[in-house]
CSV table of C-alpha atoms in Angstrom, one decimal:
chain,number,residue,atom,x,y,z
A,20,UNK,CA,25.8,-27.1,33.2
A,21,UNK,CA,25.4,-31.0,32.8
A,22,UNK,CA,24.9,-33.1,29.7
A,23,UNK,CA,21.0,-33.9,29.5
A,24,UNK,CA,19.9,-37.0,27.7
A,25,UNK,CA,16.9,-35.0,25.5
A,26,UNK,CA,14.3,-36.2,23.5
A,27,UNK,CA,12.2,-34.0,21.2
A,28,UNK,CA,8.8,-34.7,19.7
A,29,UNK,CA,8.4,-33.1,16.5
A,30,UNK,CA,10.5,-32.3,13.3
A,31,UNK,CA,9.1,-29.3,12.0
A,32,UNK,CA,11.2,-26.0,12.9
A,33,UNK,CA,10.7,-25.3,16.1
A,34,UNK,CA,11.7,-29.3,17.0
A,35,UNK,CA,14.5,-29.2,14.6
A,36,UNK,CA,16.1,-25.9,15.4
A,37,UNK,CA,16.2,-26.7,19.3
A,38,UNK,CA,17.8,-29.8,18.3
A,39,UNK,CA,20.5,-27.8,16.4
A,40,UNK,CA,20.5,-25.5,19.6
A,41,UNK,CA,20.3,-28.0,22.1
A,42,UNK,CA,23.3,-30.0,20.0
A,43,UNK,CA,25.7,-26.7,20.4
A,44,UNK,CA,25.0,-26.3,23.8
A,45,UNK,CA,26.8,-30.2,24.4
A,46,UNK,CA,23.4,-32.5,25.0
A,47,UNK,CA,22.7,-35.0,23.3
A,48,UNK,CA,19.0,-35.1,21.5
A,49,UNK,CA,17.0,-37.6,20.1
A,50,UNK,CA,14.6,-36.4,17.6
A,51,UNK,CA,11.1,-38.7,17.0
A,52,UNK,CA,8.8,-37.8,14.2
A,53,UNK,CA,5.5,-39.6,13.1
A,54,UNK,CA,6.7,-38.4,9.3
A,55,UNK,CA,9.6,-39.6,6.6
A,56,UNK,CA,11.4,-36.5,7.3
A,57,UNK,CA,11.8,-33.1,8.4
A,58,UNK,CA,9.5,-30.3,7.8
A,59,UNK,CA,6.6,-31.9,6.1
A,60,UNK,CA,3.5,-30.2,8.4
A,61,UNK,CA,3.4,-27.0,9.1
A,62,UNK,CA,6.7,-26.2,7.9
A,63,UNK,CA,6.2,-27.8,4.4
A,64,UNK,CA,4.9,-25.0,2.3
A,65,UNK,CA,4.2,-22.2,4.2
A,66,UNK,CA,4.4,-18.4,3.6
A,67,UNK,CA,7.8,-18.3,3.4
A,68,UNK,CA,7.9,-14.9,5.9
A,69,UNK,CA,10.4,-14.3,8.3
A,70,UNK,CA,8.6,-11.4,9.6
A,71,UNK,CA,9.6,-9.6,13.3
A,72,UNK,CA,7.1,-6.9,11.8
A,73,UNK,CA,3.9,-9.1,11.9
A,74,UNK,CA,3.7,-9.8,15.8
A,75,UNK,CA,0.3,-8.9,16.3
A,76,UNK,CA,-2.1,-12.0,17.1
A,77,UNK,CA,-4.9,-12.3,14.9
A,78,UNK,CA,-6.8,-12.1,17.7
A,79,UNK,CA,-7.4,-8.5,17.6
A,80,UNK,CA,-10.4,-6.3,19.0
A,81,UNK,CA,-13.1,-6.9,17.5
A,82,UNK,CA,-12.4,-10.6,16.2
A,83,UNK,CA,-16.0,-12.1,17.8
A,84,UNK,CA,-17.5,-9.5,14.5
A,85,UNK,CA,-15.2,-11.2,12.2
A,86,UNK,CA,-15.9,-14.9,13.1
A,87,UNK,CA,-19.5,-14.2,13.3
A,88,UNK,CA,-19.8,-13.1,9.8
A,89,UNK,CA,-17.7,-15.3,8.3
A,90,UNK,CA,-20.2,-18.0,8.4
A,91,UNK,CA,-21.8,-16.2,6.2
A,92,UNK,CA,-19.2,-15.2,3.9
A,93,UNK,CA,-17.4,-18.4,2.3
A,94,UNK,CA,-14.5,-16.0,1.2
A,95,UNK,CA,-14.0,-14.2,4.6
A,96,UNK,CA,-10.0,-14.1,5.6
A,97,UNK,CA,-11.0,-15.3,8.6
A,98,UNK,CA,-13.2,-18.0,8.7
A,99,UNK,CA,-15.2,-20.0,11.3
A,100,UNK,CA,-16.6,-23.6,10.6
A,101,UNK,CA,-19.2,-25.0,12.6
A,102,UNK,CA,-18.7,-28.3,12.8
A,103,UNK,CA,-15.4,-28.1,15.1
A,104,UNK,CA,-17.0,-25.8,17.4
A,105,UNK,CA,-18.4,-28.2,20.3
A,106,UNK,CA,-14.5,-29.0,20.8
A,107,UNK,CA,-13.2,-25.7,20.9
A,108,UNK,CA,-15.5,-23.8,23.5
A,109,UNK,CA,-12.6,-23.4,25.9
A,110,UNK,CA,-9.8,-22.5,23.6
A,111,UNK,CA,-12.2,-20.5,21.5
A,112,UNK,CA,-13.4,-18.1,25.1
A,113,UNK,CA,-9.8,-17.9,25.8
A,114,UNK,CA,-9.1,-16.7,22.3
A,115,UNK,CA,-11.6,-13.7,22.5
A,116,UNK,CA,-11.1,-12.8,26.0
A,117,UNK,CA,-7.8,-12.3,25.1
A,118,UNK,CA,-8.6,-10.1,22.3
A,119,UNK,CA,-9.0,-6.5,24.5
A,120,UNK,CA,-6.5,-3.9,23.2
A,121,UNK,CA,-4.2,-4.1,26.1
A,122,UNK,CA,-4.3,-7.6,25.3
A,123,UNK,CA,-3.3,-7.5,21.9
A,124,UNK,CA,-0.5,-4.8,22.1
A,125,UNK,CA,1.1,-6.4,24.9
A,126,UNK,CA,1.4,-10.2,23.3
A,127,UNK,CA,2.2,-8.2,20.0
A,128,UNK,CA,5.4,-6.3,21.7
A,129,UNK,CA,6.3,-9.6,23.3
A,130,UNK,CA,6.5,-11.1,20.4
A,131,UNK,CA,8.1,-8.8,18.2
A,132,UNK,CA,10.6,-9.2,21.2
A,133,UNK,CA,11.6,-12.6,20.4
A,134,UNK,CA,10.7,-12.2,16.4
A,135,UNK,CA,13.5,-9.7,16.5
A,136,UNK,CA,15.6,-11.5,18.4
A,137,UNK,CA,14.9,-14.5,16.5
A,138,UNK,CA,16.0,-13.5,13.3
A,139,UNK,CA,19.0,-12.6,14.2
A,140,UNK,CA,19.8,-16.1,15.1
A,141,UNK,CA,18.6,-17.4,12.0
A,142,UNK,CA,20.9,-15.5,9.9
A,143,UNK,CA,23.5,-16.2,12.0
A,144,UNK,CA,23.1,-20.1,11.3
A,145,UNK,CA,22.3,-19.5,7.9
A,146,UNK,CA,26.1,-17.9,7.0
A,147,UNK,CA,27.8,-20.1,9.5
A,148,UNK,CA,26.1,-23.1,7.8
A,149,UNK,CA,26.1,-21.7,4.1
A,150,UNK,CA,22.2,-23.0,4.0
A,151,UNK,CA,20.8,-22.3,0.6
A,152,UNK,CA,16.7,-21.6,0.7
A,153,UNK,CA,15.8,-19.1,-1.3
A,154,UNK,CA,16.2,-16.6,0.6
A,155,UNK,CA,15.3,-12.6,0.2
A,156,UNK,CA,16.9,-9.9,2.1
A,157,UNK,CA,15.2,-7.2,0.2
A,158,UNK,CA,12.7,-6.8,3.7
A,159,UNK,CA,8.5,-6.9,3.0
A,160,UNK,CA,6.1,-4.3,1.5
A,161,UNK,CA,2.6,-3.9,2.8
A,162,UNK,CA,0.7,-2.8,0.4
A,163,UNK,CA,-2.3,-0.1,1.2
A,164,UNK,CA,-5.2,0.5,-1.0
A,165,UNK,CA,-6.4,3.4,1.2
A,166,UNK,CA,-5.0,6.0,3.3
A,167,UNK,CA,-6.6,4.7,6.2
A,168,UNK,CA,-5.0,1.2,5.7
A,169,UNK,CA,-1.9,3.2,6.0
A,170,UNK,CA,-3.0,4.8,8.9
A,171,UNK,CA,-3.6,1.7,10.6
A,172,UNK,CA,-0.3,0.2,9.3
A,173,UNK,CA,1.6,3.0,11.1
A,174,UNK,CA,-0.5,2.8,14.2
A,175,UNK,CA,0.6,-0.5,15.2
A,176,UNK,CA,4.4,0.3,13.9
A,177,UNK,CA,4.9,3.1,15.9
A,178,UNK,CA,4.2,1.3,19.1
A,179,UNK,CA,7.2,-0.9,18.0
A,180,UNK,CA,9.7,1.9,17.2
A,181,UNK,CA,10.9,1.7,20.6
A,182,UNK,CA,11.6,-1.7,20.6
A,183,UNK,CA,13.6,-1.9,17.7
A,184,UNK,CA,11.6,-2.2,14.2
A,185,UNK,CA,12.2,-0.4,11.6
A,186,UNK,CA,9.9,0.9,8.5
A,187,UNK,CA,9.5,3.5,6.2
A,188,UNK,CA,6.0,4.5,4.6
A,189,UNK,CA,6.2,4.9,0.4
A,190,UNK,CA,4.0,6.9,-1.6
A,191,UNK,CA,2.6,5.6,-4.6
A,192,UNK,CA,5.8,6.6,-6.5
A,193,UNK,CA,7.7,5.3,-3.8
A,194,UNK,CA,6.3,1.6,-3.7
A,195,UNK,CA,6.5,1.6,-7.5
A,196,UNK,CA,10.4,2.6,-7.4
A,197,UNK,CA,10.8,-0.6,-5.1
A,198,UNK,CA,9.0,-2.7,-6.8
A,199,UNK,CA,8.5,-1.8,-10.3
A,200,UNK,CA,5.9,-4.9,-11.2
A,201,UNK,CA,3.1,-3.3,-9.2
A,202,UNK,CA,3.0,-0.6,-12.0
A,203,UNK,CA,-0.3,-2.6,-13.6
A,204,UNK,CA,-2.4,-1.8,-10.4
A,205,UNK,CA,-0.9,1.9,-9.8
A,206,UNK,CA,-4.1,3.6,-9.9
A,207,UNK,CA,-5.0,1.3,-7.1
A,208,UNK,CA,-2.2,1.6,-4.6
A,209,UNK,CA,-2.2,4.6,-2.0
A,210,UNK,CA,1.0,3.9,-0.3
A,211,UNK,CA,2.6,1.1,1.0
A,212,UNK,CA,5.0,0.1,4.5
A,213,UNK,CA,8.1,-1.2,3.8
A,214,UNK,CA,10.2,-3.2,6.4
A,215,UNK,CA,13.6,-3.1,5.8
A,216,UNK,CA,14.6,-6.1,7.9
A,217,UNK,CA,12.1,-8.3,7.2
A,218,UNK,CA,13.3,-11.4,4.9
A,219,UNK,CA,11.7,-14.6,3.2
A,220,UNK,CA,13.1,-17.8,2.0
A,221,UNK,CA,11.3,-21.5,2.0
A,222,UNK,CA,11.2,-22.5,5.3
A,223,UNK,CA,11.0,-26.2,4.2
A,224,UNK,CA,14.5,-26.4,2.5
A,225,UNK,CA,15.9,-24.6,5.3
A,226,UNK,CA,14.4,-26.9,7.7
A,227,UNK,CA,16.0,-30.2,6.0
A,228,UNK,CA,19.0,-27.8,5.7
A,229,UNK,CA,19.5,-27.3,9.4
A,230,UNK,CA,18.0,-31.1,10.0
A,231,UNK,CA,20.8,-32.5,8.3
A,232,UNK,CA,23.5,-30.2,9.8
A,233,UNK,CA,22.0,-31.2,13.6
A,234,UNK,CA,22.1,-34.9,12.6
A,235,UNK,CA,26.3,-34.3,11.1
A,236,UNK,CA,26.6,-32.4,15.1
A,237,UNK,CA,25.2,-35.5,16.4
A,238,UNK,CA,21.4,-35.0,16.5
A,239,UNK,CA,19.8,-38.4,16.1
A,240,UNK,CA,16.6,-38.4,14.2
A,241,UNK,CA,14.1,-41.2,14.3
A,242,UNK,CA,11.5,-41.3,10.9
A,243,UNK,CA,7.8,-43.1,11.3
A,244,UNK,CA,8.1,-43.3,15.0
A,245,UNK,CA,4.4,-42.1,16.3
A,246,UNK,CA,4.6,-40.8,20.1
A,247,UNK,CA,1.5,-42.4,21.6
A,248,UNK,CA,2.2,-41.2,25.6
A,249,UNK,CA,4.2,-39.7,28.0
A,250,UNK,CA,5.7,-41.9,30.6
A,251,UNK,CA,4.8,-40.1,33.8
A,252,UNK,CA,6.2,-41.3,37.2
A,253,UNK,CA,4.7,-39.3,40.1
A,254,UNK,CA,4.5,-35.8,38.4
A,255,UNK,CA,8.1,-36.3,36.4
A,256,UNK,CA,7.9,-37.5,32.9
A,257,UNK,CA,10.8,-39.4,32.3
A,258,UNK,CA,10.3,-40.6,28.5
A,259,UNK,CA,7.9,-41.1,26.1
A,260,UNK,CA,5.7,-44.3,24.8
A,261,UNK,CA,5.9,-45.2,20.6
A,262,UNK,CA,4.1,-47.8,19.3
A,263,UNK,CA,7.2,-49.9,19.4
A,264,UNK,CA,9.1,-49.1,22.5
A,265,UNK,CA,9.5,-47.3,25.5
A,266,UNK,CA,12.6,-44.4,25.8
A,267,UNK,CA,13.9,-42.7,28.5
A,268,UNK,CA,15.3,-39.8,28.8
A,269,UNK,CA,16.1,-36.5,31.0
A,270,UNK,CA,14.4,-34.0,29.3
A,271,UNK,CA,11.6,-34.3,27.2
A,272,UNK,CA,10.6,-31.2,24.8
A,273,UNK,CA,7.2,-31.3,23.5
A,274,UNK,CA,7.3,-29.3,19.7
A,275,UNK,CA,4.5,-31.6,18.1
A,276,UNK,CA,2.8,-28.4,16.7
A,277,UNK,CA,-1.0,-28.3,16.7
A,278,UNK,CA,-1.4,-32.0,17.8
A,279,UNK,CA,1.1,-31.1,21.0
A,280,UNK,CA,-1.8,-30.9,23.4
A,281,UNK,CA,-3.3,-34.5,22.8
A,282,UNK,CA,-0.3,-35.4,24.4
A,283,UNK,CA,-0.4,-33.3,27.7
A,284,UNK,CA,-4.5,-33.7,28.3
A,285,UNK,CA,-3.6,-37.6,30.1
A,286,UNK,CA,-1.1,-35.4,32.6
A,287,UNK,CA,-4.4,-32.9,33.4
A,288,UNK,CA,-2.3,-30.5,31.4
A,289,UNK,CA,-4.5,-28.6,28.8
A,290,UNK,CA,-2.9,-26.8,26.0
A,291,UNK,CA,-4.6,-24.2,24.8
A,292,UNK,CA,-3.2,-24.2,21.4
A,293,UNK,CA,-5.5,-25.8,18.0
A,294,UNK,CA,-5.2,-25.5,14.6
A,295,UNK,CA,-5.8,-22.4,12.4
A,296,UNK,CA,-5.8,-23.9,8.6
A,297,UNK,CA,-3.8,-21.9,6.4
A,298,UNK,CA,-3.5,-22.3,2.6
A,299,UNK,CA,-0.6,-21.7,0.3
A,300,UNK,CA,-0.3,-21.7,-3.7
A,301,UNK,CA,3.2,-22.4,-5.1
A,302,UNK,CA,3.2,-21.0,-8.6
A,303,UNK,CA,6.2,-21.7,-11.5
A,304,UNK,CA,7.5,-18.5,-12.7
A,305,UNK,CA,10.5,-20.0,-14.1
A,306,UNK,CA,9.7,-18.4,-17.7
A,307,UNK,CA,8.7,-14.7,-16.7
A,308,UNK,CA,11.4,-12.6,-17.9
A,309,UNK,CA,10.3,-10.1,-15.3
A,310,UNK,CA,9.7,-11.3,-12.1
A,311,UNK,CA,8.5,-9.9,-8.4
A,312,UNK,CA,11.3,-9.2,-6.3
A,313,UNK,CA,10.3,-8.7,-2.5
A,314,UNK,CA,7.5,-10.1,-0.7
A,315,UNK,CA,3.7,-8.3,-1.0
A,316,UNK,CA,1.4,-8.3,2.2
A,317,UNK,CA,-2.3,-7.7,1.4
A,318,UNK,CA,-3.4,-7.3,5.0
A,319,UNK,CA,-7.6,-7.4,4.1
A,320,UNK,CA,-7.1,-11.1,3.6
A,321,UNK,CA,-4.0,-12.4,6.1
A,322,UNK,CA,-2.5,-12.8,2.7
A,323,UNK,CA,1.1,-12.7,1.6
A,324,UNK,CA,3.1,-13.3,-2.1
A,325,UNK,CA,6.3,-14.2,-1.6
A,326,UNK,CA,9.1,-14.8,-4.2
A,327,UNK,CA,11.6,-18.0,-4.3
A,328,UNK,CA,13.5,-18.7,-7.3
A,329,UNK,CA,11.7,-19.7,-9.6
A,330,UNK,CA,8.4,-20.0,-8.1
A,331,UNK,CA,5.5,-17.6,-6.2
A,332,UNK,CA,4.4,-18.3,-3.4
A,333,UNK,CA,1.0,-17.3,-2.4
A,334,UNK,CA,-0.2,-18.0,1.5
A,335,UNK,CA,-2.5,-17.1,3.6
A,336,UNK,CA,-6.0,-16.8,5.1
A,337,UNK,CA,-7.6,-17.9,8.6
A,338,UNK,CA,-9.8,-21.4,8.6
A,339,UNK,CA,-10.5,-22.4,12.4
A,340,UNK,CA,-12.1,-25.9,11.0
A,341,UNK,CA,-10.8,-28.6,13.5
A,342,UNK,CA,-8.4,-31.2,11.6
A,343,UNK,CA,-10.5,-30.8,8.6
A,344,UNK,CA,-7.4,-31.0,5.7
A,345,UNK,CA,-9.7,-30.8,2.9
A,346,UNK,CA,-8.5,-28.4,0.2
A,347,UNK,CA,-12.0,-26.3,-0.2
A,348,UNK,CA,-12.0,-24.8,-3.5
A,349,UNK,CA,-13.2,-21.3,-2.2
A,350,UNK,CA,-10.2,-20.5,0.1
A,351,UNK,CA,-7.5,-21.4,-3.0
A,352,UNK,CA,-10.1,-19.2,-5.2
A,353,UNK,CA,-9.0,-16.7,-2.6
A,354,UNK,CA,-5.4,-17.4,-2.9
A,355,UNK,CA,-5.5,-16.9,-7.2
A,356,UNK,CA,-7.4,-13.6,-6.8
A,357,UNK,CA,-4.4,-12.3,-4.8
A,358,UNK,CA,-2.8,-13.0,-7.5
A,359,UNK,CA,-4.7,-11.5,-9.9
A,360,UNK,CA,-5.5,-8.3,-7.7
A,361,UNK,CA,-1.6,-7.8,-6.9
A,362,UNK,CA,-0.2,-8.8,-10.2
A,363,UNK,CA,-2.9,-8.6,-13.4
A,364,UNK,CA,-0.2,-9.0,-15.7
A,365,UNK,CA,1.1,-12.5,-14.5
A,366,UNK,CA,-2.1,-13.7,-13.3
A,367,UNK,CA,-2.9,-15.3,-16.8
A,368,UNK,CA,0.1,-17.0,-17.4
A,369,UNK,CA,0.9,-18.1,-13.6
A,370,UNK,CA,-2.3,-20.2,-13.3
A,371,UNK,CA,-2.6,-21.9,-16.0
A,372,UNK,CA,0.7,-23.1,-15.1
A,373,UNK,CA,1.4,-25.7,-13.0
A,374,UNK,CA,-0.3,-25.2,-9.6
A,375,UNK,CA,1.0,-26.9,-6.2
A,376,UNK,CA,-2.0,-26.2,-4.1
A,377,UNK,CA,-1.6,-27.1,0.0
A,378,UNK,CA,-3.3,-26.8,3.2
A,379,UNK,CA,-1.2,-26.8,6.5
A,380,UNK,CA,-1.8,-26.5,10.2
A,381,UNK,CA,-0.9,-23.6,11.8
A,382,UNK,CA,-0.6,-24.0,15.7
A,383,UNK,CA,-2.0,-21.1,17.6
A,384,UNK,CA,-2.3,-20.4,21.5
A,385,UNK,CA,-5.6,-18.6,22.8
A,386,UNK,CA,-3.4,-15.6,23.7
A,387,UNK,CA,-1.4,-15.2,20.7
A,388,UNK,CA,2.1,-15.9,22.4
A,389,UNK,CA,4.0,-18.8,22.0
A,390,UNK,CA,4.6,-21.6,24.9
A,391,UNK,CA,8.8,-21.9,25.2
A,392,UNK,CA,9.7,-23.4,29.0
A,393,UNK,CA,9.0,-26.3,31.6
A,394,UNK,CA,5.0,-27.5,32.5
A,395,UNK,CA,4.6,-28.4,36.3
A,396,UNK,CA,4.8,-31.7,35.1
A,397,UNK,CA,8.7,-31.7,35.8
A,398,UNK,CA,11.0,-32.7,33.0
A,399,UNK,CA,8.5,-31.9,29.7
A,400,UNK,CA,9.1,-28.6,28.0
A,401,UNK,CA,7.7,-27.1,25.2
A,402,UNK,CA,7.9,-24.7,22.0
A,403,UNK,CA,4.8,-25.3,20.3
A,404,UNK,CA,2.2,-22.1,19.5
A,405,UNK,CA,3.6,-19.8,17.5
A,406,UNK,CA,0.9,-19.7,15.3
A,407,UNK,CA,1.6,-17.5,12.1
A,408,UNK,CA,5.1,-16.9,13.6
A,409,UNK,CA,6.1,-20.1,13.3
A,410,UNK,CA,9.5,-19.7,11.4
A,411,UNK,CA,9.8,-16.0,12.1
A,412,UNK,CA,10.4,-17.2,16.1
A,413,UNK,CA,11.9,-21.0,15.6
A,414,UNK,CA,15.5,-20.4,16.0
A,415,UNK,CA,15.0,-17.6,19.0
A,416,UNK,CA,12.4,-19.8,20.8
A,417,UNK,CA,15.5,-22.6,20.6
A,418,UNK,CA,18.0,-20.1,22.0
A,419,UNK,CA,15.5,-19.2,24.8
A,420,UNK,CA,15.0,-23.1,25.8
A,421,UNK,CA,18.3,-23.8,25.4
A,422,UNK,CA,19.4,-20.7,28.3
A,423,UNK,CA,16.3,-22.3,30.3
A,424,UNK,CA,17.2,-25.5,30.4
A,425,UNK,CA,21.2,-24.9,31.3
A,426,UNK,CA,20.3,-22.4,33.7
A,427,UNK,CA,21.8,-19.1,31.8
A,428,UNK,CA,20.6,-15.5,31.2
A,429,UNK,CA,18.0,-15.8,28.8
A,430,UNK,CA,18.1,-14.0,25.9
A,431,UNK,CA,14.6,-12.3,26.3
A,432,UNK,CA,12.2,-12.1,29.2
A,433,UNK,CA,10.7,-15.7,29.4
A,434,UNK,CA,7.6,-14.4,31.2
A,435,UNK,CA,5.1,-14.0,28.1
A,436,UNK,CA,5.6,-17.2,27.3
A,437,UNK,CA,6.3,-19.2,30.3
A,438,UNK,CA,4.4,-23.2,30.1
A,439,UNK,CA,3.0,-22.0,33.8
A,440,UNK,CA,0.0,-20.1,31.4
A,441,UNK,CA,-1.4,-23.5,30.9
């Protein structure tokens, strides 16, 4: 294996833990980033999930239904906006046509195959780096306000079973025994999914964490430097154009997120990944003397309410909406009737506290499955796509470009989500 002069594009997880990757395996990386630090996109104040047991793309059969009425229905979890839609024809056909079962259960086993392997990884840099972010080992709970919810729920688990997951279905008595502050809606609750290994944590603390143990190994990170180009010489990139300056470089790894495919189009090399808006609430709990203790899933509205010291939480929901950032009142009014449908006896005193409201950028491929490897263009990589997964597959998309680029065994099969798809 020889040392490789890398440059990265893109601080959020995925660019920072290949850097910490890259860094162990003896090349030395250069990190850009448009932003004042790490983590402050996608990464900033997310659902907090680290998740192997939500693989499934939301691009499952029957999603063409879903879009179509949500123009109708301003609280739909799922929700189409017009006005974006001229630009994303292409990505938008390749996003249904990929949504046939066979489709869908094959990216989901994929990757489940690289969530799983994933988090491994990340709790093995967490105890070897003593990161501190909140994190929750107590696994996620799906809750299921029918017996066909649960149905479904066990459906798409068993298919998994094989390949490693765990989970255990709970009866009413069952979910209130694990988590005790559900017992205001237990009329309402007909079972509930556990997954054991699941875990949760803020994925923006342990992104500066990790940033700042890359940059002591040697990582060297460059704040309010905006990537403009790729400098291409006869089908090799060999660096990358700022506004500044031009640098060179062996290796160039594209993890720019949602904005990663702006930068490939002037190569002829068209990324099917766009943004999927997400919202996220982060409540202060600091004065409940009782307080939820593992992560609730409300599957009806791609919704999640996830503890983290002394604060909730609450992300989720679908907005395909271009690079529209606005904060539309409707889709938080979602967000604070989770809240009050999963935990009446906060609700009152949790928003009327202070309320740290925030829309985010979720980068998701047309088939579901991350891009991790080298383009045709030789010399630019990527890990950019992961969609909802984003944390959940960080550090195991970094282990699998690392084995890539230095020629080793990779740790799971690269073919799902081989750069060749583009």
């Amino acid at each position: 294996m020889r040392r490789r002069e890398i440059i990265i594009v893109g601080a959020g997880l995925a660019g920072v833990s290949a850097a910490w990757t890259l860094a162990r395996h003896g090349h030395s990386v250069t990190v850009l980033d448009a932003l004042v630090g790490p983590g402050l996109e996608t990464s900033f104040a997310n659902a907090g999930a680290l998740t192997p047991s939500e693989p499934e793309p939301w691009n499952q059969p029957g999603v063409a239904w879903q879009l179509l009425a949500s123009l109708f229905d301003p609280h739909a979890a799922m929700k189409l906006r017009l006005a974006p839609l001229p630009g994303l024809i292409g990505w938008g056909l390749r996003f249904l046509r990929n949504s046939t079962r066979a489709r869908h259960i094959a990216a989901s086993e994929a990757n489940f195959g690289l969530a799983r392997y994933s988090l491994a990884e990340t709790q093995a840099v967490r105890d070897e780096l003593g990161l501190e972010f909140d994190n929750l080992k107590s696994g996620t709970l799906k809750l299921c306000r029918n017996q066909a919810g649960i149905n479904a729920a066990v459906l798409a688990a068993d298919r998994l079973v094989p390949l490693g997951l765990n989970y255990r279905v709970l009866d009413r008595a069952g979910t209130l025994a694990l988590e005790p502050r559900l017992t205001a809606i237990a009329d309402e609750i007909a079972g509930s999914i556990h997954y054991p290994d699941d875990e949760s944590g803020d994925a923006h603390r342990f992104t500066k964490g990790l940033a700042a143990a890359a940059e002591a190994a040697g990582v060297s990170f460059e704040w309010g430097t905006r990537v403009i180009e790729l400098m291409d010489r006869g089908g090799q990139v060999v660096g990358v154009r700022t506004e500044t300056e031009e640098i060179e470089a062996d290796t160039i790894i594209i993890a720019a997120g949602h904005t990663a495919w702006s930068l490939l189009k002037p190569l002829g090399l068209h990324l099917p990944v766009r943004p999927v808006k997400g919202y996220s609430l982060t409540l202060d709990m600091s004065d409940l003397q009782t307080r939820p203790a593992i992560p609730v899933c409300d599957e009806a509205l791609h919704a999640i309410v996830t503890p983290m010291g002394d604060r909730l939480r609450v992300a989720g929901t679908a907005e395909i909406a271009g690079n529209d950032r606005r904060l539309r009142p409707e889709r938080v009014e979602n967000l604070k009737s989770l809240v009050r449908a999963i935990y009446p006896q906060f609700a009152d005193r949790l928003l009327t506290g202070e309320i740290n409201a925030w829309a985010g950028f979720r980068p998701m491929s047309a088939d579901g499955r991350p891009f991790i490897g080298e383009t045709r263009a030789r010399g630019l990589w990527l890990t950019t796509g992961h969609g909802h997964l984003g944390w959940t597959q960080a550090m195991g998309s970094a282990g699998l470009l690392a084995a890539l680029i230095d020629g080793e065994e990779p740790p799971v099969d690269p073919a799902p989500f081989a750069a060749s798809r583009i």
